PDB file of C-alpha atoms in Angstrom:
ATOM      1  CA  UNK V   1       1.447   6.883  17.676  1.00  0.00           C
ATOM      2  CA  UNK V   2       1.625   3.438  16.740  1.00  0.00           C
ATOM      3  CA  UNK V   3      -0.749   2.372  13.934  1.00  0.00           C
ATOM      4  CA  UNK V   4      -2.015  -1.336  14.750  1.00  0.00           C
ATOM      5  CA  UNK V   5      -2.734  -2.277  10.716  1.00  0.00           C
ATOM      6  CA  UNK V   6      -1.134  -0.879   7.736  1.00  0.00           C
ATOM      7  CA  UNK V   7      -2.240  -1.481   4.101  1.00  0.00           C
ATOM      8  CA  UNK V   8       0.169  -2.313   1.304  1.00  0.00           C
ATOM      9  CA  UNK V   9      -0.274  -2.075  -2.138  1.00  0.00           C
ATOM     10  CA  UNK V  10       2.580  -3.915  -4.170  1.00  0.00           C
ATOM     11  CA  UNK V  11       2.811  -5.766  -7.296  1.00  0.00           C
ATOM     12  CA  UNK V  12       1.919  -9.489  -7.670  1.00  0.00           C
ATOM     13  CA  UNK V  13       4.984  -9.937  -9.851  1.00  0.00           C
ATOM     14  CA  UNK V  14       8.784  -9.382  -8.886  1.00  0.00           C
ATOM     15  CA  UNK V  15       9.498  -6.661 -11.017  1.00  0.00           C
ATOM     16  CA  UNK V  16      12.684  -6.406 -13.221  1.00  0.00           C
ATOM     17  CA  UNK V  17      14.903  -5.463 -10.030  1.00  0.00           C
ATOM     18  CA  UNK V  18      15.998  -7.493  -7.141  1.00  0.00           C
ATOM     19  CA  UNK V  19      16.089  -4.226  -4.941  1.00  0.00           C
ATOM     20  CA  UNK V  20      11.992  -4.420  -4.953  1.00  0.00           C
ATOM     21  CA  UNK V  21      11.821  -8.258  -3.733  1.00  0.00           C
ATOM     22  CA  UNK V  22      14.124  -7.283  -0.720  1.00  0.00           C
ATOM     23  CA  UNK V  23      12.616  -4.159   0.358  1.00  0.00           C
ATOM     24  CA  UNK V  24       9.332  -5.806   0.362  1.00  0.00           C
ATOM     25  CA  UNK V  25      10.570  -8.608   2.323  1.00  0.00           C
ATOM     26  CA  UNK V  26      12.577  -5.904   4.849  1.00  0.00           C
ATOM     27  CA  UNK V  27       9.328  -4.098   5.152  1.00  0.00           C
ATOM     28  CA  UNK V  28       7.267  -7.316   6.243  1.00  0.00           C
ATOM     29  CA  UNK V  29      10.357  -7.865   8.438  1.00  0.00           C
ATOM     30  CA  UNK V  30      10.378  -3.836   9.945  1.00  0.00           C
ATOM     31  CA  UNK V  31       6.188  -4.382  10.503  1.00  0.00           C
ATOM     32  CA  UNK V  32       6.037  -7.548  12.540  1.00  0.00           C
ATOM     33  CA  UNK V  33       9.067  -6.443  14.823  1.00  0.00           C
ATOM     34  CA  UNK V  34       7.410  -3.198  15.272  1.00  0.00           C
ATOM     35  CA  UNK V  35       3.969  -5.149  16.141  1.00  0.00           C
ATOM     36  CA  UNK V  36       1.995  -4.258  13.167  1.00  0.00           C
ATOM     37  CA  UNK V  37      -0.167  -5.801  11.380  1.00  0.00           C
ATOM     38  CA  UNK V  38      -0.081  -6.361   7.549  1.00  0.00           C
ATOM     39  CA  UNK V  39      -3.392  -5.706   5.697  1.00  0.00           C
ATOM     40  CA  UNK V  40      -2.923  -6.448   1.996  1.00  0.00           C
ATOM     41  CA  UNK V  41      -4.176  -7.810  -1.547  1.00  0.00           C
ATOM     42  CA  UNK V  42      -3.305 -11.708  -0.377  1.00  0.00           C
ATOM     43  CA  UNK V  43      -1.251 -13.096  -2.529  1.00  0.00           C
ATOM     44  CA  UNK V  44       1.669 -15.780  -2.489  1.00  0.00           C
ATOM     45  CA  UNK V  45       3.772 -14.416  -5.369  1.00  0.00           C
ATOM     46  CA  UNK V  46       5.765 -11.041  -6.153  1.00  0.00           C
ATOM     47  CA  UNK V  47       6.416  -8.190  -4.219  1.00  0.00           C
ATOM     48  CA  UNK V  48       2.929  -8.790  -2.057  1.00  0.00           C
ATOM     49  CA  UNK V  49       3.901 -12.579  -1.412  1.00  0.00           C
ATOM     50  CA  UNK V  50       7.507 -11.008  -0.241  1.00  0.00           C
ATOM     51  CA  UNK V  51       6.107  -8.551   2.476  1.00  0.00           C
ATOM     52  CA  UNK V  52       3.375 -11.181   3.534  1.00  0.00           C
ATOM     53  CA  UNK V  53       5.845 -14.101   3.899  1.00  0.00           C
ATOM     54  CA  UNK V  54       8.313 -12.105   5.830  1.00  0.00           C
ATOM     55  CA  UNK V  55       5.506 -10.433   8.057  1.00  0.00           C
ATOM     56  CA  UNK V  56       4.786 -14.306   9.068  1.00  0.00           C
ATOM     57  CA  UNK V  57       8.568 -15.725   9.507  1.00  0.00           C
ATOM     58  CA  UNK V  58       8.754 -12.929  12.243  1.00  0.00           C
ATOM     59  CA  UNK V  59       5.645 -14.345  13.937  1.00  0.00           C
ATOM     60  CA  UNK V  60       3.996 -11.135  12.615  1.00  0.00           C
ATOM     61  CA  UNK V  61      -0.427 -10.853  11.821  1.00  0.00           C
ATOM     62  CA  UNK V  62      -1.118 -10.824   7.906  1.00  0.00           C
ATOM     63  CA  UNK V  63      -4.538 -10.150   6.838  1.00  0.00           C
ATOM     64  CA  UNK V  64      -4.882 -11.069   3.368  1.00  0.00           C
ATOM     65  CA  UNK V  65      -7.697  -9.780   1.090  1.00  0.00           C
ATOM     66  CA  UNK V  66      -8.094 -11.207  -2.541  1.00  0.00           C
ATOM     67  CA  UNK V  67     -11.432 -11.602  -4.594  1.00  0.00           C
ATOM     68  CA  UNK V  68     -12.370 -15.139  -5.482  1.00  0.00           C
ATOM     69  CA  UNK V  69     -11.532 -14.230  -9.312  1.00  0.00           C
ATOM     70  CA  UNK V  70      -8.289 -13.800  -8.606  1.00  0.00           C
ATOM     71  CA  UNK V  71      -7.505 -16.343  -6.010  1.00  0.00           C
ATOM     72  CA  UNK V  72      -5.635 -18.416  -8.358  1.00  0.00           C
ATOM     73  CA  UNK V  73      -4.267 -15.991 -10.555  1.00  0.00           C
ATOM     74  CA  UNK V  74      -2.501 -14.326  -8.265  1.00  0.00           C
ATOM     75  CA  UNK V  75      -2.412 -17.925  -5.921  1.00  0.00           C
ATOM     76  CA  UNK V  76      -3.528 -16.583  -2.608  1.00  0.00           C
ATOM     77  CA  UNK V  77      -1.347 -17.280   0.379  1.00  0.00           C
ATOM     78  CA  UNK V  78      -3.173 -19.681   2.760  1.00  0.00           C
ATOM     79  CA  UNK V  79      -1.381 -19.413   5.839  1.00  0.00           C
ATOM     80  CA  UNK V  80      -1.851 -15.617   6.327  1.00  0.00           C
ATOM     81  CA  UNK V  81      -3.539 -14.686  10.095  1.00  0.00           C
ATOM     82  CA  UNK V  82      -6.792 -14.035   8.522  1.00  0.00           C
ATOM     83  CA  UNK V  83      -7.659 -14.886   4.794  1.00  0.00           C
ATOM     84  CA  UNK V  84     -11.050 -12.900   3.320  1.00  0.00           C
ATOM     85  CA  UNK V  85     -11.891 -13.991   0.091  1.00  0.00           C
ATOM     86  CA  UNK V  86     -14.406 -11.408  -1.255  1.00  0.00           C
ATOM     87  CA  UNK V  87     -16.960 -11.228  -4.542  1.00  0.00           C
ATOM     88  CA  UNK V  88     -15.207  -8.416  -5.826  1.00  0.00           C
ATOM     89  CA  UNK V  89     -12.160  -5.869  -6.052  1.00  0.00           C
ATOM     90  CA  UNK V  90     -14.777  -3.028  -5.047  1.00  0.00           C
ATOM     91  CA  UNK V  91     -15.480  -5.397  -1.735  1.00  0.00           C
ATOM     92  CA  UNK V  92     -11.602  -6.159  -1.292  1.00  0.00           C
ATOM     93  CA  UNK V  93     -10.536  -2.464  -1.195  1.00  0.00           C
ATOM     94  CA  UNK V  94     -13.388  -1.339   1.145  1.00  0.00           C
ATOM     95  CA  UNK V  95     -12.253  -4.097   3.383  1.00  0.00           C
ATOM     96  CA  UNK V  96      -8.396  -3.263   3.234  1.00  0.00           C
ATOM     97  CA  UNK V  97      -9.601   0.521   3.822  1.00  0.00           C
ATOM     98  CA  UNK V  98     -11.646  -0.180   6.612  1.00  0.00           C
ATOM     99  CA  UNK V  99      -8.957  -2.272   8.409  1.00  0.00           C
ATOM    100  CA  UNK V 100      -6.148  -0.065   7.850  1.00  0.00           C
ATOM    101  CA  UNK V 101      -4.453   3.072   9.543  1.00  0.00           C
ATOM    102  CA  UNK V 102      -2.181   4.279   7.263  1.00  0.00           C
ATOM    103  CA  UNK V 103      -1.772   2.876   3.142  1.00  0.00           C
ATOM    104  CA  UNK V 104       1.928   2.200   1.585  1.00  0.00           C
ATOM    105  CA  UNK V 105       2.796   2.010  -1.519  1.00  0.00           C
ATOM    106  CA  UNK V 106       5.696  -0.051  -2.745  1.00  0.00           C
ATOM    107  CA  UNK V 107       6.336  -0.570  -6.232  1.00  0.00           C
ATOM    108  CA  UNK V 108       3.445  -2.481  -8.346  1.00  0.00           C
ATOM    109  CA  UNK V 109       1.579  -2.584 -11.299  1.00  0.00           C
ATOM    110  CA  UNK V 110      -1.286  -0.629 -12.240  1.00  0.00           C
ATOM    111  CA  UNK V 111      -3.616  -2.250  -9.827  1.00  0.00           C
ATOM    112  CA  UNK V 112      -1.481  -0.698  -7.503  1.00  0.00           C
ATOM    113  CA  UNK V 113      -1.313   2.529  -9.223  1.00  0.00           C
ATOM    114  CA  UNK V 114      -4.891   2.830  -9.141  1.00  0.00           C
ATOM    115  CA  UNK V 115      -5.574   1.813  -5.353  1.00  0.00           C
ATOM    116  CA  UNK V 116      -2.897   4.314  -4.176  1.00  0.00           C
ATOM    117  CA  UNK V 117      -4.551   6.795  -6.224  1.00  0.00           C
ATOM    118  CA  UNK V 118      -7.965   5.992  -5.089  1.00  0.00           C
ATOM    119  CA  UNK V 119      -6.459   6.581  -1.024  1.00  0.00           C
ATOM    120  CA  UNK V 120      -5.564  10.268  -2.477  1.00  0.00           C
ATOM    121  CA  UNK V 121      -8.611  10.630  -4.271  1.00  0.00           C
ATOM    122  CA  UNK V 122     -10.834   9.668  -0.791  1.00  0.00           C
ATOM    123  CA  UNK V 123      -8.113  11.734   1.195  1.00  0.00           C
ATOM    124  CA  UNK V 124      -8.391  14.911  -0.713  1.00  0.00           C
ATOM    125  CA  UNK V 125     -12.109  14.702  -0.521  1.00  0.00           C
ATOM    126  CA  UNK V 126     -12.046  14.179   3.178  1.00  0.00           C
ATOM    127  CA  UNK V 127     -13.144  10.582   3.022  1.00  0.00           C
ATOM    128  CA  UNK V 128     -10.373   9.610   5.230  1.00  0.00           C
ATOM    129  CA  UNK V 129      -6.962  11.396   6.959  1.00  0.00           C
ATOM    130  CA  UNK V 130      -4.576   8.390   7.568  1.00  0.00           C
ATOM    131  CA  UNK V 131      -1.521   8.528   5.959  1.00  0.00           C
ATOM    132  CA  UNK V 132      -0.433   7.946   2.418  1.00  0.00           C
ATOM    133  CA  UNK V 133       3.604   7.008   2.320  1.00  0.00           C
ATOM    134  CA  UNK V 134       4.342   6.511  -0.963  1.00  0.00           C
ATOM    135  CA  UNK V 135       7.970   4.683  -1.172  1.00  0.00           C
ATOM    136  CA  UNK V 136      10.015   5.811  -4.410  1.00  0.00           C
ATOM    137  CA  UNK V 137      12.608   2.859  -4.647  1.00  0.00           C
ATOM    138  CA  UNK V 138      14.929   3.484  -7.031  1.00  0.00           C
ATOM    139  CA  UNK V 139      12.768   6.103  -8.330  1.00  0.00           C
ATOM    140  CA  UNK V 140       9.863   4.100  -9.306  1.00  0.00           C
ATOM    141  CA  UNK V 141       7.276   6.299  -8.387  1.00  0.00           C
ATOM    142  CA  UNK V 142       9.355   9.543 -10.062  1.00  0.00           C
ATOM    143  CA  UNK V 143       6.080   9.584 -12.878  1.00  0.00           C
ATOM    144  CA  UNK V 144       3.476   9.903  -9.954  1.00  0.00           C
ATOM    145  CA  UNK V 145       5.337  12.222  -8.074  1.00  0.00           C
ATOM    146  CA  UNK V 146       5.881  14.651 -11.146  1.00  0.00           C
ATOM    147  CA  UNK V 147       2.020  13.663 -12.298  1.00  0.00           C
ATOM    148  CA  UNK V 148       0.727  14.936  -9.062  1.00  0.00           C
ATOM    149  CA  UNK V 149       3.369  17.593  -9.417  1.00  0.00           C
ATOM    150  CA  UNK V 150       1.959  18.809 -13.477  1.00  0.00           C
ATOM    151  CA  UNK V 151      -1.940  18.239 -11.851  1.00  0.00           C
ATOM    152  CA  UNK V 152      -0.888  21.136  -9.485  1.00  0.00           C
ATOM    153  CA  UNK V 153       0.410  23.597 -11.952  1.00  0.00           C
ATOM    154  CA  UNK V 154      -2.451  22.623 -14.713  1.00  0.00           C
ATOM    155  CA  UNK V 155      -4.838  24.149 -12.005  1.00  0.00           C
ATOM    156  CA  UNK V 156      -6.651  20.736 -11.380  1.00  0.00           C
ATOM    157  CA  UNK V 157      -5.619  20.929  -7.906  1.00  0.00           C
ATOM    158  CA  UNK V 158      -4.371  22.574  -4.620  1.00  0.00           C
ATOM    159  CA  UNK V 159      -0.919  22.696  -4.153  1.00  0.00           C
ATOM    160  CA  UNK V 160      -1.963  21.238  -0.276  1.00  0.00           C
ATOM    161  CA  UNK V 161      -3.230  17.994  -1.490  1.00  0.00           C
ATOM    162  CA  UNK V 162       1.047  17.610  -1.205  1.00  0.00           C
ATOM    163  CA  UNK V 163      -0.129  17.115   2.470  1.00  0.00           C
ATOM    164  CA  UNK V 164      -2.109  13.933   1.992  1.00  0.00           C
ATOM    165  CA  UNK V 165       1.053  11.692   1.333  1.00  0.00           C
ATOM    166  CA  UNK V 166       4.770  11.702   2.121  1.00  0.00           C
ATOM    167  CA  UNK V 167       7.567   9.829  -0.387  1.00  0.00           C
ATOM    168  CA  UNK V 168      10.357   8.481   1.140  1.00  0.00           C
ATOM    169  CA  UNK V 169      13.094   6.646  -0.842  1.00  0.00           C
ATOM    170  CA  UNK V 170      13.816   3.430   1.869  1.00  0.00           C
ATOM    171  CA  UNK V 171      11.508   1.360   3.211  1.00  0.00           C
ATOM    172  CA  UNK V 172      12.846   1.838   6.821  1.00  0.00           C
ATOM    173  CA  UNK V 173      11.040   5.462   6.850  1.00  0.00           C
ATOM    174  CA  UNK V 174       8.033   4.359   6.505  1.00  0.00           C
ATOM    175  CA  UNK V 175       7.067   3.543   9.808  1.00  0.00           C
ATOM    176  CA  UNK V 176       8.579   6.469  11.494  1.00  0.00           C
ATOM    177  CA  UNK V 177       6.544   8.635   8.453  1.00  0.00           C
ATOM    178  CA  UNK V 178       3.311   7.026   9.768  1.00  0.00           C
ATOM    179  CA  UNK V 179       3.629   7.820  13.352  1.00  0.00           C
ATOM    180  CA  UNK V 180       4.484  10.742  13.207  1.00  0.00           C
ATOM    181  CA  UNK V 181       1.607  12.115  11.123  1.00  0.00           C
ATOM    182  CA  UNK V 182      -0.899   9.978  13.460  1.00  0.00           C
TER     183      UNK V 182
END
């Protein structure tokens, strides 16, 4: 199945590669051909300006989310499909959860460490059962992934919280990742 929104947490900054610029614009690209919307932390700049500008130059629906405090920080992208500017980050991610039907995460700082983690928190406690595609370009996620990994064997958790999200290494699985666990 088709999800009709996805969220995506990404970095506001480029990052030191070139490879995370271009898969963020080839995701927003692979979204608005396949019809689905973009749900994300509304920003112009870095990674999330990449996926969001992309999602639009292929006629595609962005939903940006940003708190006012950081609406010129990060400078918010105006011409997004919808633009909610919210009182806080606790408001923003409620919004992007509650919107979405599956989370990605692409590689970002640690505000996007921490809202990825927050989706497996809510997942493992059976707050929620969309997927959770975590996308390890170049290996930037290989800490989480061996994190989770060391939380397992410390005995802080199940080895079937591995269940809650799927890594894939391209940004062109993602999609096919999502519908088939939906």
């Amino acid at each position: 199945m088709k999800p009709a929104n996805v969220c995506v947490y990404c970095g506001s900054s480029d990052g030191n590669k070139p490879a995370f610029l271009e898969a963020g614009a080839k995701f927003g690209h692979i979204l608005a051909r396949a019809g689905v919307g973009l749900v994300y932390g509304g920003a112009s700049i870095g990674v999330m300006g990449a996926v969001a500008k992309a999602v639009l130059a292929e006629g595609g629906r962005v939903t940006g989310v940003i708190p006012e405090f950081l609406s010129k920080v990060e400078v918010q992208l105006s011409d997004v499909s919808e633009l909610i500017v919210t009182d806080s980050m606790h408001s923003r991610k409620w919004l992007m959860f509650e919107r979405s039907d599956a989370f990605v995460a692409l590689p970002g700082g640690i505000g996007t460490l921490e809202e990825v983690v927050e989706m497996l928190t809510w997942a493992q406690l059976g707050r929620h059962s969309q997927p959770i595609v975590i996308v390890n370009l170049e290996g930037f996620w290989d800490p989480l992934i061996d994190l989770l990994d060391h939380i397992i064997k410390a005995g802080f958790a199940r080895s079937n919280i591995r269940r809650i999200y799927s890594v894939v290494d391209k940004v062109e699985d993602v999609l096919p990742r999502i519908e088939a666990a939906l």
